[in-house]
Amino acid sequence: MGLVEVEGLTKRYKWRVAVEDVTFYVEEGRVTGLLGPNGAGKTTIIRCILGLARPDRGHVRVLGETVLGGLPPRVAREVGYVPETPEAPPWLTACELLEYLAVMEGMSSLDARVQARRALALLGAEDFCGRRLGGLSKGERKRVLIAQAFLQPRSVYLMDEPMAGLDAEWIAEVRRLISEATGGEGAAVLLSSHLLKEVEGLASSVVVLKKRVLYRGGVEDLLSKLTQARKVVADVDDAKRALDVLRAKGLKAQLVSAKRVEVLDADVEDVVIALKGIVRIYGVSSARLDLEEAYLALVRGEGGG
Amino acid sequence: MAKGLYGIMLYEFKRDLRKKTLILVIVFTFLPVLVAAILKAVGAQVEDERLWALIMGLDIGSSIAGGAVASLGLAGWAWLVAVLYGGDLLASDLREGGLRLIAIRPLGRKGYVMGKLIALTAFLVIVFALAGVAAGVSATIVGGWQKGVWLAPILGALIGLGSVPTALIASLFGGLTRNAVTGFILGAAASLLTGVVIGLSLSIIIIKNPLSLEAWRKYYELNIIVSGAIPITAGPTLPAILYYLIEFDNKFIPLPLPLVENPEVAASLVEVSLTPLEVLPLYIASTAIGALALAYLNYRLALKIEV
């Protein structure tokens, strides 16, 4: 069992299913990646964990307490949250926002001032202290919103695409902060991303999601599965026609260029037989998928291991 | 809990202070002062001793000039200030992402709503009390000695308190539609239409003969009672009731009739037999119950909103 437990979670928005029957745990001292394409339900899950949205079925427990319409006060103090979109009240300065949030967490005004500045300094955002959030760029606002999650040490961090909109320097810094939180403080981190490379090297386990859980387990296992995936590359005179033919035969083909198609989960022989006599074949070869391709294939439901 | 609540109140106070609506309050406070000064300068007769009450819109005046000043009075605009502040009470945090940052703190949504409602109420009370002070000082400068001017900040504070139900209706609409502008519009419509509907309905039911003074007396009396039973009309009128109770020996000022064809009736004033003290409990109860009920509805809404 983990510090965060999500069991059988289903959430619908009117008639649209956002996530269905999702189960996973986020364990102490570890980063769990929540991977999936846009619209896979990552943000919905994080909102349900925080009590910002109500699940239609299933339940969520954080630090052993069930979340019903909001985090219990004891738990709320222990949870840091980085929202996906860098929206924050534009009329507040960065320091005001962090100070008010710190006071809302129970700090004295003096402590709030100190902690707000310390948290901003973690993200190199101390210069924004007196600047209104409405006047900051998206990336700068994102750094302020990451800083508010670090106003005090937490047991659980829920980070929804924390690196989106940041430049390389601050992505590295955020990765360092996450490592420190899990390493030194033993916190549990749920890190959502639509990019495998953002999670790779940080997360020890991963949940791949596309409304339902596609994969749940160790990152190493996922990587080894993904890297076993192969593709057949066919160079032809009319790739569009070849694509139609291959798809008609039930193969997972995709267009690369006017003269090249790729086919996942197929043998060279199958591709040659399918195309022979229909298009002119210049060459057919088999290759391993790179990691990102294999991950995309997995979330597109095209196999990939 | 107390510290968390303090944090939310600080946040809300800051938001209220930074809104441009505050400029409107200043305009509404000084516009009648300016009009009174101009009228006096051109030799019009304005009730000098009660000028502060005219400026605050508590007294309707007994001269045309006094009536003109009173028609611009602060109390008459309180609904607009209330809907502008109330309309985005919840909507702004939904739009700007404030709610998701605050609702996950230990205080939760319950504390969030409580803090915001307390801060808004305190803000309206303080702003209108200060406007009352400004009205009192201005009236003294323009009109000389003022009778009962000590009441100005107290009744100003009461104007703020009385406008809370209107602010909460606008907040409810703003929260439901997640749009502050819709909150303003629907809140304003509710506030204005209620008064119009009451007046129109009662006039259709009661005034069969527009030349009958008795019918008009009955109309005014029933209007006072029905308006007192509805929180968004009772709240803004409550300070005026108290003003008449204290400054007019528990009597309502005779009310003018609308212009009708008979010049005798048109010139008449109707004295109502109701006294301010008789209706005061109704106005207080209605405002208080209305404010609490609307606060509860806002609370329920804030609990249900998904962000």
Coordinates of C-alpha atoms in Angstrom, one line a residue:
Chain A
M1 CA 0.0 0.0 0.0
G2 CA 1.2 3.5 -0.7
L3 CA 0.9 7.0 0.7
V4 CA -1.6 7.6 -2.1
E5 CA -4.0 4.8 -3.1
V6 CA -6.3 5.1 -6.0
E7 CA -8.7 2.2 -6.4
G8 CA -11.2 1.5 -9.1
L9 CA -11.4 5.2 -9.9
T10 CA -14.0 6.2 -12.5
K11 CA -14.9 9.7 -13.4
R12 CA -17.3 10.9 -16.1
Y13 CA -18.1 14.5 -17.2
K14 CA -21.7 14.3 -18.3
W15 CA -21.5 11.5 -20.9
R16 CA -17.8 11.6 -21.5
V17 CA -15.7 9.1 -19.6
A18 CA -12.6 10.8 -18.3
V19 CA -11.0 7.8 -16.6
E20 CA -12.3 4.3 -16.0
D21 CA -11.5 1.8 -13.3
V22 CA -8.0 3.1 -12.5
T23 CA -6.0 1.6 -9.7
F24 CA -2.5 2.4 -8.6
Y25 CA -0.5 3.3 -5.6
V26 CA 2.2 6.0 -4.9
E27 CA 4.8 4.7 -2.5
E28 CA 6.9 6.5 0.1
G29 CA 10.3 7.7 -1.1
R30 CA 9.5 7.0 -4.7
V31 CA 8.5 8.9 -7.8
T32 CA 5.6 7.4 -9.7
G33 CA 5.1 8.6 -13.2
L34 CA 1.6 9.1 -14.5
L35 CA 2.1 8.9 -18.3
G36 CA -0.4 9.4 -21.0
P37 CA -1.3 11.5 -24.0
N38 CA -3.3 14.7 -23.7
G39 CA -6.8 13.9 -22.6
A40 CA -5.8 10.5 -21.1
G41 CA -7.2 11.5 -17.7
K42 CA -4.0 12.4 -15.8
T43 CA -5.3 15.7 -14.5
T44 CA -8.7 14.2 -13.7
I45 CA -7.0 11.6 -11.5
I46 CA -4.9 14.3 -9.7
R47 CA -8.0 16.4 -9.1
C48 CA -9.8 13.4 -7.7
I49 CA -6.8 12.7 -5.3
L50 CA -6.9 16.3 -4.1
G51 CA -10.7 16.3 -3.7
L52 CA -11.1 19.0 -6.3
A53 CA -13.3 16.6 -8.3
R54 CA -15.5 13.8 -7.1
P55 CA -15.1 10.3 -8.5
D56 CA -18.2 8.5 -9.8
R57 CA -16.9 5.2 -8.7
G58 CA -13.9 3.9 -6.7
H59 CA -12.1 5.7 -3.9
V60 CA -8.9 7.6 -3.1
R61 CA -6.9 7.5 0.1
V62 CA -4.1 9.8 1.0
L63 CA -1.9 9.1 4.0
G64 CA -4.4 6.4 5.0
E65 CA -7.4 8.8 5.0
T66 CA -10.2 8.7 2.5
V67 CA -10.7 11.8 0.4
L68 CA -14.3 12.8 0.3
G69 CA -14.9 16.2 -1.4
G70 CA -11.6 17.6 -0.1
L71 CA -8.4 16.6 1.7
P72 CA -8.8 16.1 5.4
P73 CA -7.0 19.0 7.2
R74 CA -4.3 16.8 8.7
V75 CA -3.6 15.4 5.2
A76 CA -3.8 18.7 3.4
R77 CA -0.8 20.1 5.3
E78 CA 1.2 17.1 3.9
V79 CA 0.3 17.5 0.3
G80 CA 2.0 19.8 -2.2
Y81 CA 0.3 20.3 -5.6
V82 CA 1.6 21.8 -8.8
P83 CA -1.3 22.5 -11.2
E84 CA -0.9 21.8 -14.9
T85 CA -1.9 25.2 -16.2
P86 CA 0.0 28.2 -14.7
E87 CA -3.2 30.1 -13.7
A88 CA -3.0 32.2 -10.5
P89 CA -4.8 35.4 -9.4
P90 CA -3.2 38.0 -11.6
W91 CA -3.7 40.8 -9.1
L92 CA -1.4 39.2 -6.5
T93 CA 2.4 39.5 -6.4
A94 CA 4.3 36.2 -6.3
C95 CA 5.2 36.8 -2.6
E96 CA 1.6 37.8 -1.7
L97 CA 0.3 34.6 -3.2
L98 CA 2.8 32.4 -1.4
E99 CA 2.4 34.3 1.9
Y100 CA -1.4 34.0 1.9
L101 CA -1.2 30.3 1.0
A102 CA 1.4 29.8 3.8
V103 CA -0.9 31.6 6.3
M104 CA -3.8 29.4 5.1
E105 CA -1.6 26.4 6.0
G106 CA -1.4 27.7 9.5
M107 CA 2.0 29.6 9.5
S108 CA 2.4 32.9 11.3
S109 CA 2.7 36.0 9.1
L110 CA 6.4 36.2 9.9
D111 CA 7.0 32.5 9.0
A112 CA 4.9 32.9 5.9
R113 CA 7.1 35.8 4.7
V114 CA 10.3 33.8 5.3
Q115 CA 9.0 30.5 3.8
A116 CA 7.5 32.3 0.7
R117 CA 10.9 33.9 -0.1
R118 CA 12.7 30.6 0.6
A119 CA 10.4 28.7 -1.7
L120 CA 10.7 31.2 -4.5
A121 CA 14.5 31.1 -4.1
L122 CA 14.4 27.3 -4.7
L123 CA 13.0 28.0 -8.2
G124 CA 15.2 31.1 -8.8
A125 CA 12.1 33.2 -8.6
E126 CA 13.0 35.5 -5.8
D127 CA 13.1 38.4 -8.3
F128 CA 9.4 37.9 -9.0
C129 CA 8.6 38.5 -5.3
G130 CA 7.1 42.0 -5.8
R131 CA 5.8 41.4 -9.3
R132 CA 2.2 40.8 -10.1
L133 CA 1.5 37.3 -11.4
G134 CA -0.5 38.8 -14.3
G135 CA 2.7 40.4 -15.5
L136 CA 4.8 37.2 -15.5
S137 CA 5.3 34.9 -18.4
K138 CA 3.7 31.5 -18.3
G139 CA 7.1 29.9 -17.5
E140 CA 7.7 32.3 -14.7
R141 CA 4.2 31.8 -13.3
K142 CA 4.8 28.0 -13.4
R143 CA 7.9 28.4 -11.3
V144 CA 5.9 30.4 -8.7
L145 CA 3.3 27.7 -8.7
I146 CA 5.9 25.0 -8.2
A147 CA 7.4 27.1 -5.4
Q148 CA 4.0 27.1 -3.6
A149 CA 4.1 23.3 -3.4
F150 CA 7.4 23.6 -1.6
L151 CA 6.3 26.1 1.0
Q152 CA 7.0 23.5 3.6
P153 CA 8.3 19.9 3.5
R154 CA 5.5 17.5 2.5
S155 CA 4.9 13.8 2.5
V156 CA 3.2 13.8 -0.8
Y157 CA 3.7 15.8 -4.0
L158 CA 1.2 15.7 -6.8
M159 CA 2.8 17.3 -9.9
D160 CA 0.7 17.8 -13.0
E161 CA 3.0 18.4 -15.9
P162 CA 5.4 20.4 -13.7
M163 CA 8.0 20.8 -16.5
A164 CA 5.6 22.0 -19.2
G165 CA 6.5 25.5 -20.2
L166 CA 9.9 25.6 -18.4
D167 CA 13.2 26.0 -20.1
A168 CA 16.0 23.4 -19.8
E169 CA 17.7 25.1 -16.8
W170 CA 14.5 25.0 -14.7
I171 CA 13.5 21.5 -15.8
A172 CA 16.8 20.3 -14.4
E173 CA 16.2 22.2 -11.2
V174 CA 12.7 20.8 -10.8
R175 CA 14.1 17.3 -11.4
R176 CA 16.6 18.0 -8.7
L177 CA 13.9 19.2 -6.3
I178 CA 11.9 16.1 -6.9
S179 CA 14.9 13.8 -6.3
E180 CA 15.6 15.6 -3.1
A181 CA 12.0 15.4 -1.9
T182 CA 11.9 11.6 -2.4
G183 CA 15.5 10.9 -1.4
G184 CA 16.2 13.1 1.6
E185 CA 12.6 13.6 2.9
G186 CA 11.2 10.2 1.8
A187 CA 8.2 11.9 0.1
A188 CA 5.9 10.1 -2.4
V189 CA 5.7 11.9 -5.7
L190 CA 3.2 11.5 -8.4
L191 CA 4.6 13.1 -11.5
S192 CA 2.3 13.4 -14.5
S193 CA 3.6 14.0 -18.0
H194 CA 2.7 13.2 -21.6
L195 CA 6.4 12.7 -22.3
L196 CA 8.2 9.6 -21.4
K197 CA 11.6 11.4 -21.3
E198 CA 10.4 13.7 -18.5
V199 CA 9.6 10.7 -16.2
E200 CA 12.6 8.6 -17.3
G201 CA 15.4 8.7 -14.8
L202 CA 13.2 10.1 -12.1
A203 CA 10.4 7.6 -11.6
S204 CA 10.9 4.1 -10.3
S205 CA 7.4 3.0 -11.3
V206 CA 5.0 4.2 -13.9
V207 CA 1.3 4.2 -14.7
V208 CA 0.6 4.5 -18.4
L209 CA -2.9 5.8 -18.9
K210 CA -5.4 6.4 -21.7
K211 CA -8.6 6.7 -19.8
R212 CA -7.8 3.1 -18.6
V213 CA -4.5 1.9 -17.2
L214 CA -2.5 0.5 -20.2
Y215 CA 0.5 -0.4 -18.1
R216 CA 1.4 -0.3 -14.4
G217 CA 4.8 -1.4 -13.1
G218 CA 8.4 -0.6 -12.9
V219 CA 10.0 1.8 -15.3
E220 CA 12.8 -0.6 -16.2
D221 CA 10.2 -3.3 -17.1
L222 CA 8.3 -0.8 -19.3
L223 CA 11.5 0.3 -21.0
S224 CA 12.6 -3.2 -21.8
K225 CA 9.2 -4.1 -23.1
L226 CA 9.1 -1.0 -25.2
T227 CA 12.5 -1.4 -26.6
Q228 CA 11.7 -4.9 -27.8
A229 CA 9.1 -3.5 -30.0
R230 CA 10.0 -3.5 -33.7
K231 CA 8.8 -1.9 -36.8
V232 CA 9.0 -2.6 -40.5
V233 CA 10.1 0.2 -42.7
A234 CA 9.0 0.0 -46.4
D235 CA 10.3 2.3 -49.1
V236 CA 7.8 2.3 -52.0
D237 CA 6.9 4.5 -55.0
D238 CA 3.4 5.3 -53.6
A239 CA 3.3 5.3 -49.9
K240 CA -0.4 6.5 -49.6
R241 CA -1.6 3.5 -51.7
A242 CA 0.7 1.2 -49.7
L243 CA -0.8 2.6 -46.5
D244 CA -4.4 1.9 -47.6
V245 CA -3.4 -1.7 -48.7
L246 CA -1.6 -2.4 -45.4
R247 CA -4.4 -1.1 -43.3
A248 CA -7.0 -3.0 -45.3
K249 CA -5.0 -6.1 -44.4
G250 CA -5.3 -5.2 -40.7
L251 CA -1.7 -4.1 -40.2
K252 CA -0.8 -1.1 -38.0
A253 CA 0.7 1.0 -40.7
Q254 CA 1.5 4.7 -40.6
L255 CA 2.7 7.2 -43.3
V256 CA 6.2 8.6 -42.8
S257 CA 6.7 10.4 -46.1
A258 CA 5.4 10.2 -49.7
K259 CA 7.6 7.2 -50.3
R260 CA 7.9 5.5 -46.9
V261 CA 5.5 3.7 -44.6
E262 CA 6.1 2.1 -41.2
V263 CA 4.4 -1.0 -39.9
L264 CA 4.3 -1.9 -36.2
D265 CA 4.2 -5.5 -34.9
A266 CA 4.7 -7.0 -38.3
D267 CA 7.1 -9.3 -40.1
V268 CA 9.0 -8.1 -43.2
E269 CA 7.5 -11.1 -45.0
D270 CA 3.9 -10.0 -44.3
V271 CA 4.6 -6.5 -45.5
V272 CA 6.2 -7.7 -48.7
I273 CA 3.4 -10.1 -49.5
A274 CA 0.8 -7.4 -48.8
L275 CA 2.5 -4.9 -51.1
K276 CA 3.8 -7.1 -53.9
G277 CA 2.2 -6.3 -57.3
I278 CA 0.4 -3.3 -55.9
V279 CA 3.2 -0.8 -55.5
R280 CA 6.8 -0.8 -56.5
I281 CA 9.0 -1.8 -53.5
Y282 CA 12.4 -0.2 -53.3
G283 CA 13.4 -1.8 -50.0
V284 CA 12.0 -3.3 -46.8
S285 CA 13.8 -3.5 -43.4
S286 CA 13.1 -4.2 -39.8
A287 CA 14.2 -1.9 -37.0
R288 CA 13.7 -1.4 -33.3
L289 CA 11.4 1.4 -32.2
D290 CA 13.1 4.2 -30.3
L291 CA 11.7 4.7 -26.8
E292 CA 9.4 7.6 -27.6
E293 CA 8.0 5.8 -30.7
A294 CA 7.4 2.6 -28.7
Y295 CA 5.7 4.7 -25.9
L296 CA 3.5 6.4 -28.5
A297 CA 2.6 3.1 -30.0
L298 CA 1.6 1.9 -26.6
V299 CA -0.7 4.8 -25.8
R300 CA -2.1 4.8 -29.3
G301 CA -3.1 1.1 -28.7
E302 CA -0.8 0.0 -31.5
G303 CA 1.2 -2.5 -29.4
G304 CA 4.7 -1.6 -28.6
G305 CA 5.4 -4.6 -26.5
Chain B
M1 CA -8.4 27.1 11.8
A2 CA -8.2 30.8 12.9
K3 CA -4.9 31.4 11.1
G4 CA -6.1 29.8 7.9
L5 CA -9.3 31.8 8.0
Y6 CA -7.2 35.0 8.6
G7 CA -5.2 34.1 5.5
I8 CA -8.3 33.7 3.3
M9 CA -9.7 37.0 4.7
L10 CA -6.5 38.8 3.9
Y11 CA -6.6 37.4 0.4
E12 CA -10.2 38.5 -0.2
F13 CA -9.6 41.9 1.3
K14 CA -6.7 42.5 -1.0
R15 CA -8.8 41.4 -4.0
D16 CA -11.6 43.8 -2.9
L17 CA -9.2 46.7 -2.4
R18 CA -7.6 46.3 -5.8
K19 CA -10.9 46.3 -7.7
K20 CA -11.8 49.4 -9.6
T21 CA -15.3 49.2 -8.1
L22 CA -13.8 51.1 -5.2
I23 CA -13.6 54.2 -7.4
L24 CA -17.4 53.9 -7.9
V25 CA -18.0 54.1 -4.2
I26 CA -15.9 57.3 -4.1
V27 CA -17.9 58.7 -7.0
F28 CA -21.3 57.7 -5.4
T29 CA -20.2 59.4 -2.2
F30 CA -19.1 62.7 -3.7
L31 CA -21.5 63.0 -6.6
P32 CA -24.4 64.1 -4.4
V33 CA -22.0 66.4 -2.5
L34 CA -21.1 68.1 -5.8
V35 CA -24.7 68.4 -6.8
A36 CA -25.7 69.8 -3.5
A37 CA -22.9 72.4 -3.7
I38 CA -23.9 73.4 -7.2
L39 CA -27.6 73.7 -6.2
K40 CA -26.7 75.8 -3.2
A41 CA -24.4 78.0 -5.3
V42 CA -27.3 78.7 -7.7
G43 CA -29.5 79.5 -4.8
A44 CA -31.7 76.4 -4.6
Q45 CA -33.2 75.4 -1.3
V46 CA -31.5 72.3 0.1
E47 CA -32.2 70.9 3.6
D48 CA -29.0 72.1 5.1
E49 CA -29.3 70.4 8.5
R50 CA -30.1 67.0 6.9
L51 CA -27.7 67.3 4.0
W52 CA -25.6 64.3 5.2
A53 CA -28.7 62.1 5.2
L54 CA -29.6 63.3 1.7
I55 CA -26.1 62.6 0.4
M56 CA -26.3 59.1 1.9
G57 CA -29.7 58.6 0.3
L58 CA -31.4 57.9 3.6
D59 CA -33.7 60.9 3.5
I60 CA -35.9 61.7 0.5
G61 CA -35.9 65.5 1.3
S62 CA -38.9 67.8 1.3
S63 CA -37.7 70.2 -1.5
I64 CA -37.1 69.5 -5.1
A65 CA -33.4 70.3 -4.7
G66 CA -33.2 68.0 -1.7
G67 CA -35.0 65.3 -3.6
A68 CA -32.5 65.7 -6.4
V69 CA -29.6 65.2 -4.0
A70 CA -31.3 62.3 -2.3
S71 CA -31.9 60.6 -5.7
L72 CA -28.2 60.4 -6.2
G73 CA -27.6 59.3 -2.6
L74 CA -25.2 56.5 -1.7
A75 CA -27.8 54.0 -0.4
G76 CA -29.5 54.1 -3.8
W77 CA -26.3 52.8 -5.4
A78 CA -25.4 50.2 -2.8
W79 CA -26.9 47.5 -4.8
L80 CA -24.6 48.2 -7.8
V81 CA -21.5 48.1 -5.5
A82 CA -22.8 44.9 -4.0
V83 CA -23.3 43.1 -7.3
L84 CA -19.9 44.2 -8.6
Y85 CA -18.2 42.9 -5.5
G86 CA -20.4 39.8 -5.2
G87 CA -20.6 38.8 -8.8
D88 CA -17.0 37.6 -8.9
L89 CA -16.7 36.5 -5.3
L90 CA -16.5 32.8 -6.4
A91 CA -16.3 33.3 -10.2
S92 CA -13.0 35.0 -10.1
D93 CA -11.3 32.2 -8.2
L94 CA -12.7 29.7 -10.6
R95 CA -11.5 31.7 -13.6
E96 CA -8.1 32.6 -12.1
G97 CA -7.3 29.2 -10.6
G98 CA -7.3 30.6 -7.0
L99 CA -9.9 28.0 -5.8
R100 CA -7.8 24.9 -6.6
L101 CA -4.8 26.4 -4.8
I102 CA -6.8 27.4 -1.7
A103 CA -9.3 24.5 -1.5
I104 CA -6.4 22.0 -1.0
R105 CA -5.1 23.8 2.0
P106 CA -6.0 22.5 5.5
L107 CA -8.9 24.9 5.8
G108 CA -10.6 23.3 2.9
R109 CA -13.6 24.7 1.0
K110 CA -15.6 25.3 4.1
G111 CA -13.0 27.7 5.5
Y112 CA -12.6 29.2 2.0
V113 CA -16.2 30.2 1.7
M114 CA -16.4 31.3 5.4
G115 CA -13.3 33.4 5.0
K116 CA -14.5 35.0 1.8
L117 CA -18.0 35.8 3.1
I118 CA -16.7 37.3 6.3
A119 CA -14.1 39.4 4.4
L120 CA -16.7 40.6 1.9
T121 CA -19.1 41.6 4.6
A122 CA -16.4 43.3 6.6
F123 CA -15.2 45.1 3.5
L124 CA -18.7 46.4 2.5
V125 CA -19.3 47.5 6.1
I126 CA -16.0 49.3 6.4
V127 CA -16.2 50.9 2.9
F128 CA -19.7 52.2 3.5
A129 CA -18.9 53.4 7.0
L130 CA -16.0 55.4 5.6
A131 CA -18.3 56.7 2.9
G132 CA -20.6 57.7 5.7
V133 CA -17.8 59.6 7.4
A134 CA -16.9 61.3 4.1
A135 CA -20.6 62.2 3.6
G136 CA -20.8 63.7 7.1
V137 CA -17.7 65.7 6.7
S138 CA -18.6 66.9 3.2
A139 CA -22.2 67.8 4.3
T140 CA -20.8 69.9 7.2
I141 CA -18.5 71.7 4.8
V142 CA -21.2 72.4 2.3
G143 CA -24.3 72.8 4.5
G144 CA -22.9 73.8 7.9
W145 CA -24.0 72.2 11.2
Q146 CA -25.6 68.8 10.6
K147 CA -28.3 67.4 12.8
G148 CA -27.6 63.8 13.9
V149 CA -24.4 63.6 11.7
W150 CA -22.9 61.2 14.3
L151 CA -25.2 58.6 12.8
A152 CA -23.5 58.8 9.4
P153 CA -20.8 56.2 9.8
I154 CA -23.1 53.9 11.7
L155 CA -25.8 54.0 9.1
G156 CA -23.1 53.8 6.4
A157 CA -21.9 50.6 8.0
L158 CA -25.5 49.4 8.0
I159 CA -25.8 50.2 4.2
G160 CA -22.8 47.9 3.7
L161 CA -24.3 45.2 5.9
G162 CA -27.7 45.6 4.2
S163 CA -26.2 45.1 0.8
V164 CA -24.8 41.7 1.7
P165 CA -27.8 39.7 0.5
T166 CA -27.6 41.4 -2.9
A167 CA -23.9 40.7 -3.1
L168 CA -24.5 37.0 -2.2
I169 CA -27.2 36.6 -4.9
A170 CA -24.8 38.0 -7.5
S171 CA -22.1 35.7 -6.1
L172 CA -24.4 32.7 -6.4
F173 CA -25.2 33.6 -10.0
G174 CA -21.5 34.2 -10.7
G175 CA -20.5 30.9 -9.2
L176 CA -23.2 28.9 -10.9
T177 CA -22.3 30.3 -14.3
R178 CA -18.6 30.5 -13.5
N179 CA -18.7 33.9 -15.0
A180 CA -18.4 37.2 -13.1
V181 CA -20.2 39.3 -15.7
T182 CA -23.2 37.0 -15.6
G183 CA -23.1 37.3 -11.9
F184 CA -23.2 41.1 -12.1
I185 CA -26.0 41.1 -14.7
L186 CA -28.2 38.5 -13.0
G187 CA -27.5 40.0 -9.5
A188 CA -28.4 43.5 -10.8
A189 CA -31.5 42.2 -12.5
A190 CA -32.7 40.4 -9.4
S191 CA -32.0 43.5 -7.3
L192 CA -33.8 45.9 -9.6
L193 CA -36.6 43.7 -10.7
T194 CA -37.6 42.7 -7.2
G195 CA -38.4 46.4 -6.3
V196 CA -40.1 47.0 -9.6
V197 CA -42.2 43.8 -9.4
I198 CA -43.3 44.6 -5.8
G199 CA -44.3 48.2 -6.7
L200 CA -46.1 47.2 -9.9
S201 CA -47.9 44.2 -8.4
L202 CA -49.1 46.2 -5.4
S203 CA -50.2 49.1 -7.5
I204 CA -52.2 46.8 -9.7
I205 CA -53.8 45.0 -6.8
I206 CA -54.4 48.0 -4.5
I207 CA -54.8 51.2 -6.5
K208 CA -58.1 50.8 -8.2
N209 CA -58.7 54.6 -8.0
P210 CA -55.5 56.7 -8.5
L211 CA -57.2 59.7 -7.0
S212 CA -57.9 58.0 -3.7
L213 CA -55.5 59.0 -1.0
E214 CA -56.5 56.1 1.1
A215 CA -55.5 53.7 -1.7
W216 CA -52.1 55.3 -1.9
R217 CA -51.7 55.1 1.9
K218 CA -52.5 51.4 1.8
Y219 CA -50.1 51.0 -1.2
Y220 CA -47.2 52.6 0.6
E221 CA -47.9 50.7 3.8
L222 CA -48.0 47.4 2.1
N223 CA -45.0 48.3 0.0
I224 CA -43.0 49.0 3.2
I225 CA -44.1 45.6 4.6
V226 CA -43.6 43.5 1.5
S227 CA -40.2 45.1 0.8
G228 CA -39.3 44.4 4.4
A229 CA -40.0 40.7 3.9
I230 CA -37.6 40.3 1.0
P231 CA -34.0 40.4 1.9
I232 CA -32.6 42.2 -1.2
T233 CA -35.1 45.0 -0.7
A234 CA -35.1 45.0 3.1
G235 CA -31.3 45.2 3.5
P236 CA -30.7 48.4 1.6
T237 CA -33.7 50.1 3.2
L238 CA -32.8 49.1 6.8
P239 CA -30.6 52.1 7.4
A240 CA -33.3 54.5 6.3
I241 CA -35.8 52.8 8.7
L242 CA -33.3 53.4 11.5
Y243 CA -32.7 56.9 10.4
Y244 CA -36.4 57.8 10.6
L245 CA -36.7 56.0 13.9
I246 CA -33.9 58.0 15.5
E247 CA -34.1 61.4 13.7
F248 CA -37.8 61.7 13.0
D249 CA -39.2 60.5 16.3
N250 CA -40.3 57.1 15.0
K251 CA -42.2 58.5 12.0
F252 CA -41.9 58.0 8.3
I253 CA -41.6 61.2 6.4
P254 CA -44.9 61.9 4.4
L255 CA -44.5 60.3 1.0
P256 CA -45.2 62.2 -2.2
L257 CA -47.7 60.9 -4.7
P258 CA -46.9 60.4 -8.3
L259 CA -48.2 63.1 -10.7
V260 CA -51.9 62.4 -11.5
E261 CA -54.4 64.6 -13.3
N262 CA -56.1 65.9 -10.3
P263 CA -53.8 68.8 -9.1
E264 CA -55.2 68.5 -5.5
V265 CA -54.1 65.0 -5.2
A266 CA -50.8 65.6 -7.0
A267 CA -49.9 68.2 -4.4
S268 CA -50.7 65.9 -1.5
L269 CA -48.4 63.9 0.6
V270 CA -49.5 60.7 2.2
E271 CA -48.7 60.0 5.8
V272 CA -48.4 56.3 6.6
S273 CA -49.7 55.0 9.9
L274 CA -46.9 52.5 10.2
T275 CA -44.0 53.5 12.4
P276 CA -40.3 52.6 11.7
L277 CA -40.2 50.8 15.0
E278 CA -43.1 48.5 14.0
V279 CA -41.3 47.4 10.8
L280 CA -37.8 47.4 12.1
P281 CA -37.8 43.8 13.5
L282 CA -39.2 42.6 10.1
Y283 CA -36.4 44.3 8.2
I284 CA -33.7 43.1 10.6
A285 CA -35.0 39.5 10.5
S286 CA -35.4 39.5 6.8
T287 CA -32.0 40.8 6.1
A288 CA -30.3 38.5 8.6
I289 CA -32.2 35.4 7.6
G290 CA -31.7 36.2 3.9
A291 CA -28.0 36.8 4.3
L292 CA -27.6 33.6 6.2
A293 CA -29.6 31.5 3.7
L294 CA -27.7 33.0 0.8
A295 CA -24.4 32.4 2.5
Y296 CA -25.4 28.8 3.0
L297 CA -26.3 28.4 -0.7
N298 CA -23.0 29.9 -1.6
Y299 CA -21.3 27.5 0.7
R300 CA -23.2 24.5 -0.8
L301 CA -22.2 25.7 -4.3
A302 CA -18.6 26.1 -3.3
L303 CA -18.6 22.5 -2.0
K304 CA -20.0 21.2 -5.2
I305 CA -17.9 23.1 -7.7
E306 CA -15.3 20.9 -9.4
V307 CA -12.1 22.6 -10.5

